[in-house]
Amino acid sequence: MEMNDSIAYVLKIGVVISIILIMIGAVLLFLQGSSNGFPIGELASTSSKINSSMFSFSDMINGLLSYQGLDFMLLGIIVLIITPIARVIASVLSFIYERNWLYVVITLIVFINIMVAIFVVPGLLGH
Amino acid sequence: MIAIAYFIALLLAGFAAGIVGSMSGLGGGVVIVPALTLLFGIPLEYAAGASLVSTIATSSGAASAYVKDRLSNIRIGMSLEVATTLGAIAGSLLAAYIYANGISSYLFIIFGVVLLLSLYPTYKEYKRRHRKRMYRDWSTDFFQLSGSYYDKAEKKMIKYSGYRWWLGELVSGGGGLMSGLLGIGGGVLKVMGMNRGMRLPMKVTTSTSNFMIGVTAATSSAIYWALGYIQPFIVAPAVIGILAGAYLGSKLLEKTASQKIRLLFLILLGVIAVQMILRGIGVA
């Protein structure tokens, strides 16, 4: 399989999985009428205070195991964010395979920038 | 049940934004932000967060088709992403500063102005034809800025090369900054950087830009996540709606391909841009 094709599959599968997770989350939320201890009315308001900053990864795993709708939605959103990052990793591998060292380095720089955005910047902002 | 009605209303808004976004060529994010803020009264940071996540979805969906057609150039895209990801980090930090200080009215004005300035180049880009000349300088060879693609309309392989890598990098970095600041894809600046700056053919430019938007928006959204700008109940229907709308829009575009429809949507977006500016000034 050529590099372009594998990248195309990574992108497509990521989007499909994420949409399925978000839909499951929405269905669970409406069936149960609440999630993570919040009643649905509190979530469904324009300036709801409930947002991504309140959810840690470990809480999310627990929430998924107890069928909390919000955690499924958030996992779907995380999968969506990870999809292009997976594509960057796939590109590093294929440039290594092609022995195109300049682009191995360039793609690694892009990857480091993304990792800085995920792990370093939030810490600097005090989150 | 009010919550379900709210969810469905957001879904429909996303659907409409997806259609207008894909048929105008500007992308759903640019349409959903005004829709959520002006129509629903949702805070700008939540609207921008929903837009960013939706942008990743539409970009990944469309890019998978482009990549298969060998239209996008992964080397060129990756080399420019060095600047777009840095720009995205800077833009998100700037947005965080603006929201923390309660001066989001500035962002409404910036959004409106950026949208207005995007209209003309977006209208024009679809009329431009392939350049026969090959442009070269030191960066063409060093960064391997050449390639070829099969043109379906002309039924032949077309070879191309780009130059002025630094200019493409600079302008794309500006696109990344806009992405982080406003929660949009920043595609217009990326297209300008590659087409006008690096002189790459339009087809390669638009598909490579689409390919890049996902990575840029993912970088911004990671920071938006930590800042708490992602509200799942708003993001969920917006993403699903926009993705469905963008898909339908792209199918409609294949059938009609009418320049008049595009013009109509661009005029509509002009009106929306003015609304955003008025909101920022405090008139509307």
Coordinates of C-alpha atoms in Angstrom, one line a residue:
Chain A
M1 CA 0.0 0.0 0.0
E2 CA 1.4 3.4 -0.9
M3 CA 1.9 6.2 1.6
N4 CA -0.8 8.4 0.2
D5 CA -3.4 5.6 0.5
S6 CA -2.5 4.7 4.1
I7 CA -2.7 8.4 5.1
A8 CA -6.1 8.7 3.4
Y9 CA -7.3 5.7 5.4
V10 CA -6.0 7.1 8.7
L11 CA -8.0 10.3 8.1
K12 CA -11.2 8.6 7.1
I13 CA -11.2 6.0 9.9
G14 CA -10.5 8.7 12.5
V15 CA -13.4 10.9 11.4
V16 CA -15.8 7.9 11.2
I17 CA -14.8 6.6 14.7
S18 CA -15.1 10.1 16.2
I19 CA -18.6 10.7 14.7
I20 CA -19.8 7.4 16.0
L21 CA -18.5 8.1 19.5
I22 CA -20.1 11.6 19.5
M23 CA -23.5 10.1 18.4
I24 CA -23.3 7.4 21.1
G25 CA -22.6 10.1 23.6
A26 CA -25.6 12.2 22.5
V27 CA -27.9 9.3 22.6
L28 CA -26.8 8.3 26.1
L29 CA -27.1 11.8 27.3
F30 CA -30.7 12.2 26.0
L31 CA -31.7 8.7 27.3
Q32 CA -30.3 9.3 30.8
G33 CA -31.2 13.0 31.0
S34 CA -27.9 13.8 32.7
S35 CA -24.2 13.0 32.5
N36 CA -21.3 13.2 35.0
G37 CA -23.7 14.5 37.6
F38 CA -24.9 17.4 35.5
P39 CA -28.6 17.6 34.5
I40 CA -29.0 18.0 30.7
G41 CA -30.6 21.5 31.2
E42 CA -27.4 22.7 32.7
L43 CA -25.4 21.5 29.6
A44 CA -27.9 22.8 27.0
S45 CA -27.6 26.5 27.8
T46 CA -25.8 29.1 25.8
S47 CA -23.3 30.1 28.5
S48 CA -23.1 26.7 30.3
K49 CA -20.1 26.6 32.6
I50 CA -19.4 23.0 31.8
N51 CA -16.5 22.7 29.4
S52 CA -13.4 20.7 28.4
S53 CA -11.2 22.3 31.2
M54 CA -13.2 20.3 33.8
F55 CA -12.4 16.9 32.4
S56 CA -9.2 15.0 33.0
F57 CA -8.2 12.0 31.0
S58 CA -8.5 9.5 33.9
D59 CA -12.0 10.8 34.8
M60 CA -13.0 10.3 31.2
I61 CA -12.0 6.7 31.2
N62 CA -14.1 6.1 34.4
G63 CA -17.0 7.9 32.8
L64 CA -16.8 5.8 29.7
L65 CA -17.0 2.6 31.8
S66 CA -20.2 3.9 33.5
Y67 CA -21.7 5.0 30.2
Q68 CA -21.6 8.8 30.8
G69 CA -22.8 10.5 27.6
L70 CA -20.5 13.5 28.0
D71 CA -17.4 11.4 28.2
F72 CA -18.3 9.6 25.0
M73 CA -18.7 13.0 23.3
L74 CA -15.4 14.2 24.6
L75 CA -13.6 11.0 23.6
G76 CA -15.0 11.5 20.1
I77 CA -13.7 15.1 20.0
I78 CA -10.3 13.8 21.2
V79 CA -10.2 11.2 18.5
L80 CA -10.9 13.9 16.0
I81 CA -8.0 16.1 17.3
I82 CA -5.7 13.1 17.3
T83 CA -6.5 12.1 13.7
P84 CA -4.3 14.7 12.0
I85 CA -1.6 14.1 14.5
A86 CA -1.6 10.4 13.6
R87 CA -1.2 11.5 10.1
V88 CA 1.9 13.5 11.0
I89 CA 3.3 10.4 12.7
A90 CA 2.5 8.3 9.6
S91 CA 4.3 10.9 7.5
V92 CA 7.5 10.7 9.6
L93 CA 7.5 6.9 9.1
S94 CA 7.0 7.1 5.4
F95 CA 9.8 9.8 5.0
I96 CA 12.1 7.4 7.0
Y97 CA 11.1 4.7 4.5
E98 CA 11.9 6.9 1.6
R99 CA 15.2 7.9 3.3
N100 CA 14.2 11.6 2.8
W101 CA 16.1 12.8 5.9
L102 CA 15.4 16.5 5.4
Y103 CA 11.7 15.8 5.6
V104 CA 12.1 13.4 8.5
V105 CA 13.5 16.3 10.4
I106 CA 10.9 18.8 9.2
T107 CA 8.0 16.5 10.1
L108 CA 9.5 15.8 13.5
I109 CA 9.7 19.6 14.1
V110 CA 5.9 19.8 13.2
F111 CA 5.3 16.9 15.6
I112 CA 7.3 18.6 18.4
N113 CA 5.3 21.9 17.9
I114 CA 2.0 19.9 18.3
M115 CA 3.3 18.2 21.5
V116 CA 4.3 21.6 22.9
A117 CA 0.7 22.8 22.2
I118 CA -0.7 19.7 24.0
F119 CA 1.6 19.3 26.9
V120 CA 3.7 22.4 27.5
V121 CA 1.5 25.4 26.7
P122 CA -1.4 24.4 29.0
G123 CA 1.1 24.1 31.9
L124 CA 2.4 27.6 31.2
L125 CA -1.1 28.9 31.3
G126 CA -1.7 27.3 34.6
H127 CA -4.1 24.6 33.5
Chain B
M1 CA -38.0 18.9 26.0
I2 CA -36.0 22.0 25.5
A3 CA -32.5 20.3 25.4
I4 CA -33.4 18.2 22.4
A5 CA -34.8 21.2 20.5
Y6 CA -31.6 23.1 21.3
F7 CA -29.5 20.2 20.1
I8 CA -31.5 19.9 16.8
A9 CA -31.3 23.7 16.2
L10 CA -27.5 23.5 16.6
L11 CA -27.4 20.5 14.3
L12 CA -29.4 22.4 11.6
A13 CA -27.2 25.5 12.0
G14 CA -24.1 23.3 11.5
F15 CA -25.7 21.7 8.5
A16 CA -26.4 25.1 6.9
A17 CA -22.9 26.3 7.7
G18 CA -21.5 23.1 6.1
I19 CA -23.3 23.7 2.9
V20 CA -22.5 27.4 2.6
G21 CA -18.9 26.8 3.7
S22 CA -18.2 24.1 1.2
M23 CA -20.1 25.8 -1.7
S24 CA -18.5 29.2 -1.1
G25 CA -15.1 27.7 -0.7
L26 CA -14.4 29.3 2.6
G27 CA -15.1 26.3 4.9
G28 CA -17.8 25.7 7.5
G29 CA -15.8 27.3 10.4
V30 CA -16.1 30.7 9.0
V31 CA -19.9 30.3 8.8
I32 CA -20.6 28.5 12.1
V33 CA -18.9 31.1 14.3
P34 CA -21.2 34.0 13.3
A35 CA -24.2 31.6 13.3
L36 CA -23.5 30.5 16.9
T37 CA -22.7 33.9 18.3
L38 CA -25.1 36.1 16.4
L39 CA -28.1 33.8 16.2
F40 CA -27.7 31.7 19.4
G41 CA -25.9 34.2 21.6
I42 CA -23.2 31.6 22.4
P43 CA -20.0 33.2 23.8
L44 CA -17.3 33.7 21.1
E45 CA -14.8 31.3 22.8
Y46 CA -17.3 28.4 22.7
A47 CA -18.3 29.2 19.1
A48 CA -14.6 29.3 18.1
G49 CA -13.9 26.0 19.9
A50 CA -16.8 24.3 18.1
S51 CA -15.6 25.7 14.8
L52 CA -12.1 24.5 15.3
V53 CA -13.2 20.9 16.0
S54 CA -15.6 21.0 13.0
T55 CA -12.8 22.3 10.8
I56 CA -10.6 19.2 11.7
A57 CA -13.6 17.0 10.7
T58 CA -14.2 18.6 7.3
S59 CA -10.6 18.9 6.5
S60 CA -9.8 15.3 7.3
G61 CA -12.9 14.1 5.4
A62 CA -12.0 16.1 2.3
A63 CA -8.3 15.6 2.5
S64 CA -8.7 11.8 2.4
A65 CA -10.3 12.2 -1.1
Y66 CA -7.6 14.7 -2.3
V67 CA -4.7 12.6 -1.0
K68 CA -6.0 9.6 -3.0
D69 CA -6.2 11.7 -6.2
R70 CA -2.5 12.6 -5.6
L71 CA -3.4 16.3 -5.8
S72 CA -2.0 17.4 -2.5
N73 CA 1.8 17.6 -2.0
I74 CA 2.7 16.1 1.4
R75 CA 6.2 17.5 1.4
I76 CA 5.1 21.1 0.7
G77 CA 2.2 20.8 3.2
M78 CA 4.5 19.4 5.9
S79 CA 7.2 22.0 5.4
L80 CA 4.7 24.8 5.7
E81 CA 3.1 23.2 8.8
V82 CA 6.3 24.2 10.7
A83 CA 5.0 27.8 10.5
T84 CA 1.3 27.1 10.7
T85 CA 1.6 25.1 14.0
L86 CA 3.8 27.8 15.5
G87 CA 1.3 30.4 14.3
A88 CA -1.6 28.4 15.8
I89 CA 0.2 28.3 19.2
A90 CA 0.8 32.1 19.1
G91 CA -2.8 32.8 18.0
S92 CA -4.4 30.6 20.7
L93 CA -2.3 32.3 23.4
L94 CA -3.3 35.7 22.0
A95 CA -7.0 34.6 22.1
A96 CA -6.5 33.4 25.7
Y97 CA -5.2 36.8 26.6
I98 CA -8.1 38.6 24.9
Y99 CA -10.8 36.4 26.5
A100 CA -9.1 36.6 30.0
N101 CA -9.3 40.4 29.8
G102 CA -12.9 40.4 28.6
I103 CA -12.2 42.3 25.4
S104 CA -13.7 39.7 23.0
S105 CA -15.4 42.6 21.1
Y106 CA -12.0 43.1 19.4
L107 CA -12.1 39.5 18.2
F108 CA -15.6 40.1 16.6
I109 CA -14.1 43.0 14.7
I110 CA -11.0 41.1 13.6
F111 CA -13.2 38.2 12.6
G112 CA -15.4 40.4 10.4
V113 CA -12.5 42.1 8.8
V114 CA -10.7 38.8 8.1
L115 CA -13.9 37.4 6.6
L116 CA -14.4 40.5 4.4
L117 CA -10.8 40.3 3.2
S118 CA -11.2 36.6 2.4
L119 CA -14.1 37.1 0.0
Y120 CA -12.4 38.5 -3.0
P121 CA -9.5 36.1 -3.2
T122 CA -11.9 33.2 -2.6
Y123 CA -14.1 34.4 -5.5
K124 CA -11.1 34.8 -7.7
E125 CA -9.2 31.6 -7.0
Y126 CA -11.6 29.4 -8.9
K127 CA -11.2 31.4 -12.1
R128 CA -7.5 31.1 -12.2
R129 CA -6.0 28.7 -14.6
H130 CA -2.8 26.7 -14.6
R131 CA 0.4 28.5 -15.1
K132 CA 2.6 27.0 -17.8
R133 CA 5.8 28.6 -16.4
M134 CA 7.9 26.7 -13.9
Y135 CA 9.3 28.9 -11.2
R136 CA 12.6 28.0 -9.6
D137 CA 15.1 29.3 -7.0
W138 CA 17.4 27.7 -4.4
S139 CA 14.5 26.6 -2.2
T140 CA 12.8 24.6 -5.1
D141 CA 15.7 22.1 -5.0
F142 CA 16.5 22.3 -1.3
F143 CA 13.0 21.8 -0.1
Q144 CA 12.0 19.6 -3.1
L145 CA 9.1 21.8 -4.1
S146 CA 8.1 20.1 -7.3
G147 CA 5.7 17.3 -8.3
S148 CA 3.1 16.3 -10.8
Y149 CA -0.5 15.4 -10.8
Y150 CA -3.1 14.1 -13.2
D151 CA -5.5 16.7 -14.5
K152 CA -8.9 15.2 -15.1
A153 CA -10.2 18.0 -17.2
E154 CA -7.1 18.2 -19.4
K155 CA -6.6 14.5 -19.3
K156 CA -2.8 14.6 -18.8
M157 CA -0.1 14.7 -16.2
I158 CA 0.9 18.2 -15.2
K159 CA 4.4 18.9 -13.8
Y160 CA 4.8 21.8 -11.5
S161 CA 7.4 23.4 -9.2
G162 CA 7.2 26.2 -6.7
Y163 CA 9.7 28.7 -5.4
R164 CA 10.1 31.4 -2.6
W165 CA 9.6 28.8 0.1
W166 CA 10.2 31.5 2.8
L167 CA 7.3 33.6 1.5
G168 CA 4.9 30.6 1.6
E169 CA 6.2 29.8 5.1
L170 CA 5.6 33.4 6.3
V171 CA 2.1 33.7 4.8
S172 CA 1.0 30.3 6.0
G173 CA 2.3 31.2 9.5
G174 CA -0.2 34.1 9.4
G175 CA -2.9 31.6 8.5
G176 CA -1.9 29.5 11.6
L177 CA -2.1 32.7 13.7
M178 CA -5.7 33.4 12.4
S179 CA -6.6 29.8 13.1
G180 CA -5.6 30.0 16.8
L181 CA -7.0 33.5 17.2
L182 CA -10.4 33.1 15.6
G183 CA -11.0 29.3 15.7
I184 CA -11.0 29.0 11.9
G185 CA -9.0 26.9 9.4
G186 CA -7.0 29.8 8.1
G187 CA -7.2 28.3 4.6
V188 CA -7.4 31.6 2.7
L189 CA -3.9 32.7 3.8
K190 CA -2.4 29.2 3.2
V191 CA -3.8 29.3 -0.3
M192 CA -2.4 32.8 -0.9
G193 CA 1.0 31.7 0.4
M194 CA 1.2 28.7 -1.9
N195 CA -0.5 30.1 -5.0
R196 CA 0.7 33.7 -5.1
G197 CA 3.7 33.3 -2.9
M198 CA 5.2 30.0 -4.1
R199 CA 3.5 30.0 -7.5
L200 CA 2.1 26.5 -7.1
P201 CA -0.9 25.5 -9.3
M202 CA -4.3 26.2 -7.8
K203 CA -5.4 22.5 -7.7
V204 CA -2.3 21.5 -5.7
T205 CA -2.6 24.6 -3.5
T206 CA -6.3 24.1 -2.4
S207 CA -5.9 20.4 -1.7
T208 CA -2.6 20.8 0.1
S209 CA -4.1 23.7 2.1
N210 CA -7.0 21.4 3.1
F211 CA -4.5 18.8 4.1
M212 CA -2.7 21.3 6.3
I213 CA -5.8 22.8 7.9
G214 CA -6.4 19.7 10.0
V215 CA -3.0 19.8 11.6
T216 CA -3.2 23.5 12.3
A217 CA -6.7 23.3 13.8
A218 CA -5.6 20.2 15.9
T219 CA -2.8 22.3 17.4
S220 CA -5.1 25.2 18.2
S221 CA -7.8 22.9 19.6
A222 CA -5.4 21.2 22.0
I223 CA -4.8 24.6 23.6
Y224 CA -8.5 25.5 23.4
W225 CA -9.3 22.3 25.2
A226 CA -7.0 23.2 28.2
L227 CA -8.5 26.7 28.2
G228 CA -12.0 25.3 28.5
Y229 CA -13.3 26.7 25.2
I230 CA -14.7 23.3 24.1
Q231 CA -18.3 22.8 25.2
P232 CA -19.3 19.3 24.3
F233 CA -23.0 20.0 24.0
I234 CA -22.3 22.7 21.4
V235 CA -19.5 20.9 19.6
A236 CA -21.3 17.6 19.1
P237 CA -24.2 18.8 17.0
A238 CA -22.1 21.4 15.2
V239 CA -19.5 18.8 14.1
I240 CA -22.1 16.3 12.9
G241 CA -24.2 19.0 11.1
I242 CA -21.2 20.7 9.4
L243 CA -19.8 17.3 8.2
A244 CA -23.1 16.3 6.7
G245 CA -23.6 19.8 5.2
A246 CA -20.1 19.9 3.8
Y247 CA -20.6 16.5 2.2
L248 CA -23.9 17.5 0.6
G249 CA -22.3 20.9 -0.5
S250 CA -19.4 19.1 -2.3
K251 CA -21.9 16.8 -4.1
L252 CA -24.1 19.8 -5.1
L253 CA -20.9 21.6 -6.3
E254 CA -20.0 18.7 -8.6
K255 CA -23.4 18.9 -10.2
T256 CA -24.0 22.6 -10.5
A257 CA -20.5 24.1 -10.4
S258 CA -22.2 27.4 -11.0
Q259 CA -20.2 30.6 -10.4
K260 CA -23.5 32.4 -9.6
I261 CA -24.2 30.3 -6.5
R262 CA -20.7 30.9 -5.2
L263 CA -21.1 34.6 -5.7
L264 CA -24.5 34.5 -3.9
F265 CA -23.0 32.8 -0.9
L266 CA -20.0 35.1 -0.9
I267 CA -22.3 38.1 -0.8
L268 CA -24.2 36.5 2.1
L269 CA -20.9 36.0 3.9
G270 CA -20.1 39.7 3.3
V271 CA -23.3 40.7 5.1
I272 CA -22.4 38.3 7.9
A273 CA -18.9 39.8 8.1
V274 CA -20.4 43.3 8.5
Q275 CA -22.8 42.0 11.2
M276 CA -19.8 40.6 13.1
I277 CA -18.0 44.0 12.9
L278 CA -21.1 45.8 14.1
R279 CA -21.4 43.4 17.0
G280 CA -17.8 44.1 17.9
I281 CA -18.3 47.9 17.8
G282 CA -21.4 47.4 19.9
V283 CA -24.0 48.7 17.3
A284 CA -25.8 45.4 16.8

